[in-house]
Short mmCIF file of C-alpha atoms and ligand atoms in Angstrom, two decimals:
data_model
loop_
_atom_site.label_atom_id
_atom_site.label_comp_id
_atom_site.label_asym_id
_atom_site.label_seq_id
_atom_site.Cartn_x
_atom_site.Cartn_y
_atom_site.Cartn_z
CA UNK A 267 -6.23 -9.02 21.52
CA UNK A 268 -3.65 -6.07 20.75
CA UNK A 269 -0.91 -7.78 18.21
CA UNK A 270 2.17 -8.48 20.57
CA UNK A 271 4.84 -7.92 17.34
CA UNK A 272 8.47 -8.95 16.98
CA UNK A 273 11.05 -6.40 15.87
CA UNK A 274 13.91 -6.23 14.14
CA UNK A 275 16.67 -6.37 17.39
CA UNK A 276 19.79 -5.00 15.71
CA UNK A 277 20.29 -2.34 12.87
CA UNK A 278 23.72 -0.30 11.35
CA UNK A 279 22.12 2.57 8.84
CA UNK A 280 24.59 5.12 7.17
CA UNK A 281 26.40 5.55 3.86
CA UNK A 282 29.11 2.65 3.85
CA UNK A 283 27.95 0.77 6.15
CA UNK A 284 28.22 -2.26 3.62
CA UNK A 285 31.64 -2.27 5.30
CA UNK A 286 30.83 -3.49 8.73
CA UNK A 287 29.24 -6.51 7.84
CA UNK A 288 32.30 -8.43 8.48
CA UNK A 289 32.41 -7.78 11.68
CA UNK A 290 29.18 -7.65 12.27
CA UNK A 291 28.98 -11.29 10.95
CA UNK A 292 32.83 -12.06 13.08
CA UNK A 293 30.09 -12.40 16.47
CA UNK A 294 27.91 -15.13 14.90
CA UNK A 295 30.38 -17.33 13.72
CA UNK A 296 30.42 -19.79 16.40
CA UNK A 297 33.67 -21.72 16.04
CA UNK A 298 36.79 -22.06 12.88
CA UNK A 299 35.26 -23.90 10.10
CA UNK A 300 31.94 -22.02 10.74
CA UNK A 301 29.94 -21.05 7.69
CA UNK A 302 27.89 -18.01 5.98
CA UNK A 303 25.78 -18.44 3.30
CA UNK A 304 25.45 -15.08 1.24
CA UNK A 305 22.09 -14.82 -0.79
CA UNK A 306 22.32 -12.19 -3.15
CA UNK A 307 20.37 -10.74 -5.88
CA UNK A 308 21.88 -12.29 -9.80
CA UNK A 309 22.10 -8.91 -11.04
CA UNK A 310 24.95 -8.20 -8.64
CA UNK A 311 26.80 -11.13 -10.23
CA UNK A 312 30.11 -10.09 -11.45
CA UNK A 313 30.30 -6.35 -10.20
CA UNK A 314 32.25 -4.90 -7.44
CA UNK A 315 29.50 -5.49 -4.62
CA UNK A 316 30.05 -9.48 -4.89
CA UNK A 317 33.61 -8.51 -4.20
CA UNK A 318 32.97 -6.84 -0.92
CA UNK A 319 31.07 -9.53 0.05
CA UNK A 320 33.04 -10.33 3.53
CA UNK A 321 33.72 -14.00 2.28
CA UNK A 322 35.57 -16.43 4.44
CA UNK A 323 36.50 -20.08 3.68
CA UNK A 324 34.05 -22.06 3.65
CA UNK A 325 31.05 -19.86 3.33
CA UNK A 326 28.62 -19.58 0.35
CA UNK A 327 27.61 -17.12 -2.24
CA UNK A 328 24.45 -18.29 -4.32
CA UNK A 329 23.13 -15.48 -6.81
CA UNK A 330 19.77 -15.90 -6.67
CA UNK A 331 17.51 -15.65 -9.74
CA UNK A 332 14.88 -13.02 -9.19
CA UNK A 333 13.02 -12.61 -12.19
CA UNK A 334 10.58 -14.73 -10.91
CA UNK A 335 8.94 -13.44 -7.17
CA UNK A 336 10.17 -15.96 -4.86
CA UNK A 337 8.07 -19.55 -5.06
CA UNK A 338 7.96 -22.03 -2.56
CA UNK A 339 10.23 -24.69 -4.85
CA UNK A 340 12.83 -22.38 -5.42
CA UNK A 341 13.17 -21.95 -1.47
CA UNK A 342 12.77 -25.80 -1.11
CA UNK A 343 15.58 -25.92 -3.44
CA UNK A 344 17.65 -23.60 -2.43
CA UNK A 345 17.58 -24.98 1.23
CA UNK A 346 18.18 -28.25 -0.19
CA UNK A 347 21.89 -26.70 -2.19
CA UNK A 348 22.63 -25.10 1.36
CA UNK A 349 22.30 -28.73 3.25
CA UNK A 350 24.07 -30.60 0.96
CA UNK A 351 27.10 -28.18 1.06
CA UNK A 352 26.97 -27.75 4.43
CA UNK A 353 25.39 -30.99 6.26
CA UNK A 354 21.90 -31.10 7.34
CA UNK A 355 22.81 -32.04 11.11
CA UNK A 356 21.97 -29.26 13.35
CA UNK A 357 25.44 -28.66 14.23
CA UNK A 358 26.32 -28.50 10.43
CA UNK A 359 23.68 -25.54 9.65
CA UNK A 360 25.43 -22.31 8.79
CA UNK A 361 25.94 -19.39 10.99
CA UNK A 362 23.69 -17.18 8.91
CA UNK A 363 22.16 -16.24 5.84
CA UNK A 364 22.41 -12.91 4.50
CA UNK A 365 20.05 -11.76 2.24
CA UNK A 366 21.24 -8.74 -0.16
CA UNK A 367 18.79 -7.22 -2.78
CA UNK A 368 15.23 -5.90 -3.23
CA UNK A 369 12.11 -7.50 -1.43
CA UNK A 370 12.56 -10.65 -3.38
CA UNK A 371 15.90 -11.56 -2.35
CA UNK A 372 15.22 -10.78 1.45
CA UNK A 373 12.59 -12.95 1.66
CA UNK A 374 14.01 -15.95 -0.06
CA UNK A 375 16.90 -15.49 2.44
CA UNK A 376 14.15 -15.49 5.53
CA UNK A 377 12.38 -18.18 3.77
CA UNK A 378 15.52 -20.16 3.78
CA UNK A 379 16.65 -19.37 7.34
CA UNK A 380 13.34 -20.59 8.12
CA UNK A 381 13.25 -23.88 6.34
CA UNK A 382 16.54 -25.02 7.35
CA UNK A 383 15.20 -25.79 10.77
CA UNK A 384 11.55 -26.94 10.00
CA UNK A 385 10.67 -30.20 8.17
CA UNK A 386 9.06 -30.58 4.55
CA UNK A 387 8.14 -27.97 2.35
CA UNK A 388 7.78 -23.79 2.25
CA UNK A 389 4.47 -24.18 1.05
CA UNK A 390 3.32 -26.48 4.40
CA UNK A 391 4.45 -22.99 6.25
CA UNK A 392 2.04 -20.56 4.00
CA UNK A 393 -0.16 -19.20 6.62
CA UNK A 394 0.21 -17.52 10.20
CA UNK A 395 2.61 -18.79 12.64
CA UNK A 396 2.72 -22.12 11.58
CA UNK A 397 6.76 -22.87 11.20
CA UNK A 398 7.53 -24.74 15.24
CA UNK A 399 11.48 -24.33 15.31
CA UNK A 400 13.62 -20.97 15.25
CA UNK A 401 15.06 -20.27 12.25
CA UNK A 402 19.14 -20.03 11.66
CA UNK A 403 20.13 -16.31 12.24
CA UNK A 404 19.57 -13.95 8.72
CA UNK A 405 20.49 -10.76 8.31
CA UNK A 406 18.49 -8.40 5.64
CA UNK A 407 20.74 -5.74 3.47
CA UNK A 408 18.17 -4.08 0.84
CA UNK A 409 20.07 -2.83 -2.70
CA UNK A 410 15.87 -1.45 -3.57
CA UNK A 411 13.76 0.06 -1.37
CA UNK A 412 9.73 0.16 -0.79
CA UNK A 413 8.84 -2.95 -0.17
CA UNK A 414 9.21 -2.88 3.65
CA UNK A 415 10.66 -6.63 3.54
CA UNK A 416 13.73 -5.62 5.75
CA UNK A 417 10.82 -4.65 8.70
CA UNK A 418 7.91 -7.17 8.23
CA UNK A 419 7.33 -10.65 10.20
CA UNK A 420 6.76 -12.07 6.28
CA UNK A 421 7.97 -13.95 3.30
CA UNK A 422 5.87 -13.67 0.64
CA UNK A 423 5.30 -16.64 -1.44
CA UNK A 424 3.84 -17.99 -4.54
CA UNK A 425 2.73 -21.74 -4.08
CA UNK A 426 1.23 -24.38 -6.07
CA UNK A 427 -1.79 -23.22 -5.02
CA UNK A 428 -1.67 -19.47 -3.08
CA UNK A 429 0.43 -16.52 -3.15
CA UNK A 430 0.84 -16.03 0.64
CA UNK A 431 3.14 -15.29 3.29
CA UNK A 432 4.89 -17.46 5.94
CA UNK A 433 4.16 -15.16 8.59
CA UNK A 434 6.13 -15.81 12.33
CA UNK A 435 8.12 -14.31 14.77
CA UNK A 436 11.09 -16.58 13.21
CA UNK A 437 10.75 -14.55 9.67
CA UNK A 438 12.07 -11.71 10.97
CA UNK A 439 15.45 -10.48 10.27
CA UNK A 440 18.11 -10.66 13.68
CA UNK A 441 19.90 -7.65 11.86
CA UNK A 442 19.40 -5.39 9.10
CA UNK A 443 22.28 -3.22 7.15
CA UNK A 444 20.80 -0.21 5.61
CA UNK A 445 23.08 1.41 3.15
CA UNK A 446 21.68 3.97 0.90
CA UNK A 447 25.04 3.67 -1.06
CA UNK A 448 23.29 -0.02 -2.65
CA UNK A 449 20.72 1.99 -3.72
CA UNK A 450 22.73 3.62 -6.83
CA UNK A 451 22.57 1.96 -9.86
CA UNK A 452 18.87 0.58 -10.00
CA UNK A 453 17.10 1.60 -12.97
CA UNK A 454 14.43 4.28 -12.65
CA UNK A 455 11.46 2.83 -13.28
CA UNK A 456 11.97 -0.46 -10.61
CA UNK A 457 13.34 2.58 -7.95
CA UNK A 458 9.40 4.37 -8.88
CA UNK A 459 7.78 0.82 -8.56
CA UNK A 460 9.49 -0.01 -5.54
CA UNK A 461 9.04 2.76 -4.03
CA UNK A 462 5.31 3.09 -4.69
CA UNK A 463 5.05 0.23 -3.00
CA UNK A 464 5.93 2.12 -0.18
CA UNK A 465 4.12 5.08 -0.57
CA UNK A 466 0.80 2.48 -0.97
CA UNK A 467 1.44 1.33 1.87
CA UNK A 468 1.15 4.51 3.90
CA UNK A 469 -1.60 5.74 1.97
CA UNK A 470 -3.74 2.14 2.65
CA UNK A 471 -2.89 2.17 6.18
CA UNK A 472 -3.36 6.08 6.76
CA UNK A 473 -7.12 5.33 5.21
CA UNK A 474 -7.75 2.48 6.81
CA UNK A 475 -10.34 1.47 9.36
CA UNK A 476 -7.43 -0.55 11.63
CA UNK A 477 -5.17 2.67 12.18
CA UNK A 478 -3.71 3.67 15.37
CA UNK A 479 -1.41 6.19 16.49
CA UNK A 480 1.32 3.68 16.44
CA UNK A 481 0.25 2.71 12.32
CA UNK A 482 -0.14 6.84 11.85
CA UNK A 483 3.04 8.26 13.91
CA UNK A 484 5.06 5.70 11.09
CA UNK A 485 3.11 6.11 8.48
CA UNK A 486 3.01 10.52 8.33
CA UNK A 487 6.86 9.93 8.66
CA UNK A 488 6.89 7.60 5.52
CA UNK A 489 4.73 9.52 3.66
CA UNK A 490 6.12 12.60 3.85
CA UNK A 491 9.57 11.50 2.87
CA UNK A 492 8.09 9.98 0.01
CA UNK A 493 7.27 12.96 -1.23
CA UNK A 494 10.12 14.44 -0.72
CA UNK A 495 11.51 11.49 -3.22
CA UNK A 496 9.82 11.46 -5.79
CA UNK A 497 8.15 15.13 -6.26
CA UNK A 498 11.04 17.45 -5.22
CA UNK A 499 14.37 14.79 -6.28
CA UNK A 500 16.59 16.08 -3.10
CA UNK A 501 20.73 14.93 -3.47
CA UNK A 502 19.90 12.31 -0.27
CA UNK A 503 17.24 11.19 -1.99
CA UNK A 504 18.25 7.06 -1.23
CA UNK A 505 18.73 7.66 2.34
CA UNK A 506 15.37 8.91 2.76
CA UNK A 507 13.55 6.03 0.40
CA UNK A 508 15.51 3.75 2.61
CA UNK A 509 13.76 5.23 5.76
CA UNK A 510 10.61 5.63 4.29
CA UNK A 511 10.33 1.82 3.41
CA UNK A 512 11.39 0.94 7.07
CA UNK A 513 8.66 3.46 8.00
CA UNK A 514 5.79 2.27 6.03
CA UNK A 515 6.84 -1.22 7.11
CA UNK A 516 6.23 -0.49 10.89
CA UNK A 517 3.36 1.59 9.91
CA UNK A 518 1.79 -1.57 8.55
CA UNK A 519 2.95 -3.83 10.49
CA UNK A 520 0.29 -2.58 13.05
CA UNK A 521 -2.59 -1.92 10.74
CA UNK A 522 -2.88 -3.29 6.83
CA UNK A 523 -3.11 -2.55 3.54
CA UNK A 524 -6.02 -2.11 1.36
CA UNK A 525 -7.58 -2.44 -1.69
CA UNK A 526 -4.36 -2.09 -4.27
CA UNK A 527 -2.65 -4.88 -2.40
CA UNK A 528 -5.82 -7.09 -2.48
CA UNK A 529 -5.53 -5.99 -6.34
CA UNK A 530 -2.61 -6.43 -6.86
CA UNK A 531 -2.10 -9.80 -5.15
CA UNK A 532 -4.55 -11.15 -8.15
CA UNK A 533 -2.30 -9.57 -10.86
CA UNK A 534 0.67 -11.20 -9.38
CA UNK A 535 -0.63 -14.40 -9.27
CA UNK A 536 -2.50 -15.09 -12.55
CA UNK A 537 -0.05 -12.74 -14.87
CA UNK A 538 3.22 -12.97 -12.92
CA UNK A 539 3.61 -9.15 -12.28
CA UNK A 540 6.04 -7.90 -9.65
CA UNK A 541 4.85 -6.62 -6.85
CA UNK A 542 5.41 -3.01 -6.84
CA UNK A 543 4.67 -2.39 -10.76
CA UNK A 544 1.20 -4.70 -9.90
CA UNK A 545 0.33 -2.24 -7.36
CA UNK A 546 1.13 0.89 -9.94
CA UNK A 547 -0.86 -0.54 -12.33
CA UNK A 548 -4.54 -1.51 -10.05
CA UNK A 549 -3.85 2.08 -7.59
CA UNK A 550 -4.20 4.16 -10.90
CA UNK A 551 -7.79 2.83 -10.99
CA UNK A 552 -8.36 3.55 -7.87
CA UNK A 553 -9.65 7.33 -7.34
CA UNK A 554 -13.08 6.25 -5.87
CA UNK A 555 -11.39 4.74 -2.40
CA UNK A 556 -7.92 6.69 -2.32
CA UNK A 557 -8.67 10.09 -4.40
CA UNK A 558 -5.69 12.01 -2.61
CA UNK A 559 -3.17 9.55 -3.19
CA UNK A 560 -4.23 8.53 -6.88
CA UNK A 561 -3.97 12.25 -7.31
CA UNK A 562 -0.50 12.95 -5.83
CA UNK A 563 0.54 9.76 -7.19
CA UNK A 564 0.11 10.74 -10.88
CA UNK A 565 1.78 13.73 -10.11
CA UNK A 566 4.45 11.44 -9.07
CA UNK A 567 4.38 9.25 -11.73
CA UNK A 568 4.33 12.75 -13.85
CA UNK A 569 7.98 14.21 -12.20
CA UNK A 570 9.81 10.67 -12.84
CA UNK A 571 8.77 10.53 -16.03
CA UNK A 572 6.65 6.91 -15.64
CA UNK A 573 4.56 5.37 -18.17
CA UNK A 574 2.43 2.61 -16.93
CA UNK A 575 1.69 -0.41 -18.90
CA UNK A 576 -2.20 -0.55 -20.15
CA UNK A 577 -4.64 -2.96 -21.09
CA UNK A 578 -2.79 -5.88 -19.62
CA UNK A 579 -6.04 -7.51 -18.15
CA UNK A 580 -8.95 -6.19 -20.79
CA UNK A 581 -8.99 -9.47 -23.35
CA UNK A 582 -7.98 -12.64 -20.48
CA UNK A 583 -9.56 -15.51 -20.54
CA UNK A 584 -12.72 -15.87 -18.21
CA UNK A 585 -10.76 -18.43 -16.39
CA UNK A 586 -7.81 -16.88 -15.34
CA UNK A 587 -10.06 -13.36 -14.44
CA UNK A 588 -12.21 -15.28 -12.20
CA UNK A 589 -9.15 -17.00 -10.67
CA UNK A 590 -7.58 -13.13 -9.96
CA UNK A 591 -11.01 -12.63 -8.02
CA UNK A 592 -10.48 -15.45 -6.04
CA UNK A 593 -6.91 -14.50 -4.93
CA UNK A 594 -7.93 -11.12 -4.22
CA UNK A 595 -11.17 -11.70 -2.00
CA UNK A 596 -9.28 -14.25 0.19
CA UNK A 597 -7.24 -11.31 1.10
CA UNK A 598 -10.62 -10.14 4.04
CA UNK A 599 -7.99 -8.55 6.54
CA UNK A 600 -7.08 -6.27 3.31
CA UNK A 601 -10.86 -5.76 2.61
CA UNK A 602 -11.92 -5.03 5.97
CA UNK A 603 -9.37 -2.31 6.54
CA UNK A 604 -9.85 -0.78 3.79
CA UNK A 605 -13.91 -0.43 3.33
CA UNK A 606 -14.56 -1.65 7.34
CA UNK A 607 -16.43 -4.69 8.92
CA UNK A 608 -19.14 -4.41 5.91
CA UNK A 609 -16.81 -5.02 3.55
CA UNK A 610 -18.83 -7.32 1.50
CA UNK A 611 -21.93 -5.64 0.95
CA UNK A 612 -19.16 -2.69 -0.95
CA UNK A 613 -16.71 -4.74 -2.27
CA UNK A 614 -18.68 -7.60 -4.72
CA UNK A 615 -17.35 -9.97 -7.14
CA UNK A 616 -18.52 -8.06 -10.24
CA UNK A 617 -17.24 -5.01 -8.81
CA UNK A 618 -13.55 -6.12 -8.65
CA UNK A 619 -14.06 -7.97 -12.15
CA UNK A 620 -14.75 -4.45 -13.28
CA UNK A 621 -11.99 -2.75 -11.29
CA UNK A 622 -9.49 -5.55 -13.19
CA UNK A 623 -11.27 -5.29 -16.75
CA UNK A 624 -10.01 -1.30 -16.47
CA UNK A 625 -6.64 -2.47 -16.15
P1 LIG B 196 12.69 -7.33 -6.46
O1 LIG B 196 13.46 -7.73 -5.29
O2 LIG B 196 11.77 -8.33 -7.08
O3 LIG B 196 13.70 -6.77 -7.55
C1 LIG B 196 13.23 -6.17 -8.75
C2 LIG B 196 14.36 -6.05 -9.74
O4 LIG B 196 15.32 -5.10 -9.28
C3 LIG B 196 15.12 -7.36 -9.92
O5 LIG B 196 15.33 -7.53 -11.29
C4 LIG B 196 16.43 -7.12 -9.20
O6 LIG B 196 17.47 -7.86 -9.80
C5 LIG B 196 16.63 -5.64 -9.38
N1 LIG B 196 17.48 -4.98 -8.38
C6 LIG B 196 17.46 -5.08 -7.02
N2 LIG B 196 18.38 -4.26 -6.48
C7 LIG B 196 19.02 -3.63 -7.50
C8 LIG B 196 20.08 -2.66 -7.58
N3 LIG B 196 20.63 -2.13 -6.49
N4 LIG B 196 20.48 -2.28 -8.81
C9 LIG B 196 19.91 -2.77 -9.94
N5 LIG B 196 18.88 -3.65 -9.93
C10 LIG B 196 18.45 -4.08 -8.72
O7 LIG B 196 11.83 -6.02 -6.18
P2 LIG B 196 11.14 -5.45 -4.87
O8 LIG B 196 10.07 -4.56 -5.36
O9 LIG B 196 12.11 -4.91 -3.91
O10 LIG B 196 10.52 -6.73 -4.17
C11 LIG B 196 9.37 -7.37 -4.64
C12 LIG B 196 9.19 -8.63 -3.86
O11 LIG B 196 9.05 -8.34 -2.48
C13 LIG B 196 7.97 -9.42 -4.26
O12 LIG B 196 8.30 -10.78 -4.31
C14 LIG B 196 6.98 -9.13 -3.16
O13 LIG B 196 6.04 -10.16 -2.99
C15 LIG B 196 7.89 -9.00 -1.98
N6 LIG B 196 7.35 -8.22 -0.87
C16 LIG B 196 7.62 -8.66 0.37
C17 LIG B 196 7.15 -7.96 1.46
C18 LIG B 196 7.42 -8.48 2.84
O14 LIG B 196 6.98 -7.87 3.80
N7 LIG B 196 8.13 -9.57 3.00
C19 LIG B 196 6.44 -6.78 1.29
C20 LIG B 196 6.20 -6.33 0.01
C21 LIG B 196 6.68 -7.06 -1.08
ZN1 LIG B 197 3.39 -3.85 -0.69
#
């Protein structure tokens, strides 16, 4: 079965275009006392961007915390704040949620959109296409780039007892606003984390056994203005990282990732790492499946002047290392398109105990 995939329908991209989200919103609101409920990132609290928020009586601005990746009972309770301001009868369910921030902040606003329509909790809707109702309209504004959130058909997770996705047609965004201008301001080393995330992800699908010409025709195109970021620094250097995540998104959205993200997924989970600096710290160790892009990486890591952190697994207890396994070799879709339908015989559980005890 070819993988019949829901896009993004509607998209403004261009320097300012912040600006239009008033109007953009003006069509949704479907009668006077309709509401908005604006989800964005803490560290915008209390500068100008929360100002320009296009705020109308009535409608809600939550600053979410995001030092944390999103978990399935922050979502619970953040649906729970939106009902009781707003009503939990389907009539009294907000116009929209708009998500504004990095990956994390996007998908606790498609989470939310999501459970706001569908009984019980996030964590009953961890899986594939398992939410039954259409979630309220959300609309996706990235401030960071990389992670591809704005594109994918994903939230990602952590649970009481997995770090996975809710993955369905009804995650994924009705609009996007991509404005390189929100780009300014984030410090260096998140932008390089963030936006190796990206570059991962074109590398793991480029290499991998699922590609297509769909996956590739996205993923040269991300690539390449990846480099462009981070080895030669060009003035438009945000509007390209903002196209290159949107790239590498659709490039994986029709293949996978590979071994970093089944890596990294482990780090995440047992020591909390973010995403994007979990996926810096396992793809340095891995030359032996990606040699090209561990090389051009460091060189990378080399121009923006990034030092990764070491020895963060070497010295764990046995417990938590074997539970980082476990994460990572549930992850077979990863596996498989990276070393192919053999997978196992390659990729053992001593040899990603010793992959993690370089890290
Ligand atoms: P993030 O959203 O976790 O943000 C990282 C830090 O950057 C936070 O402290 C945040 O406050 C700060 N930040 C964001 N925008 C800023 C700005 N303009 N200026 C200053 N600081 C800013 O980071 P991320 O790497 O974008 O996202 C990681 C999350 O995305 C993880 O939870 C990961 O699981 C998820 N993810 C989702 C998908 C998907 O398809 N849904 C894909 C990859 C990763
Ligand atoms: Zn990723």
């Amino acid at each position: 079965m070819f993988r019949n995939f829901k896009v993004v329908p509607r998209i403004v991209f261009g320097r300012g275009s912040f600006d239009q989200l008033g109007d953009i919103l003006s069509e949704e609101r479907r009668h006077p006392d309709s509401r908005m409920v604006f989800l964005i990132d803490h560290v915008f609290s209390g500068k100008p961007l929360a100002d320009r928020i296009p705020r109308e009586s009535g409608d809600m601005v939550i600053f979410v915390d995001t030092d944390d990746e999103p978990k399935t009972s922050y979502v619970d309770q953040l649906a729970s704040r939106i009902r009781e301001g707003t009503g939990s009868a389907p009539d009294d369910l907000p116009d929209g949620i708009i998500g504004i921030g990095g990956g994390s902040a996007m998908d606790l606003a498609k989470a939310v959109s999501i459970m706001l329509t569908n009984p019980g909790s996030s964590a009953d809707y961890q899986g594939w296409d398992l939410p039954g109702n259409s979630a309220v309209y959300h609309v996706g504004i990235p401030t960071l780039s990389g992670t591809g959130a704005e594109v994918s058909r994903t939230t990602v997770l952590t649970g009481p007892e997995k770090k996975l996705g809710i993955n369905s047609d009804f995650t994924v965004f009705d609009q996007l606003v991509l404005d390189p201008e929100l780009l300014e301001g984030v410090p260096l080393d998140q932008r390089f984390y963030t936006g190796m995330d990206c570059y991962i992800h074109c590398v793991e699908s480029l290499t991998g056994t699922f590609l297509n010409m769909f996956s590739q025709s996205f993923g040269e195109k991300a690539l390449e203005l990846c480099r462009e970021v981070f080895l030669d620094d060009p003035s438009d250097s945000d509007d390209r990282l903002m196209m290159a995540s949107y790239f590498g998104g659709m490039s994986i959205a029709y293949s996978q990732v590979g071994v970093c993200h089944a890596l990294s997924y482990g780090l995440s989970f047992v020591l909390g790492l973010h995403h994007g600096i979990g996926n810096c710290v396992a793809f340095d160790y891995l030359e032996e499946f990606y040699p090209d892009g561990v090389k051009e990486f460091r060189r990378m890591m080399k121009k923006q002047g990034i030092d990764l952190p070491r020895n963060i697994v070497s010295g764990i207890e046995e417990e938590k290392l074997e539970k980082m396994i476990d994460i990572a070799l549930v992850l077979e879709p990863l596996w498989e398109n990276a070393l192919g339908s053999n997978w196992k015989e390659k990729m053992t559980r001593d040899k990603i105990r010793s992959l993690y005890l370089k890290m």
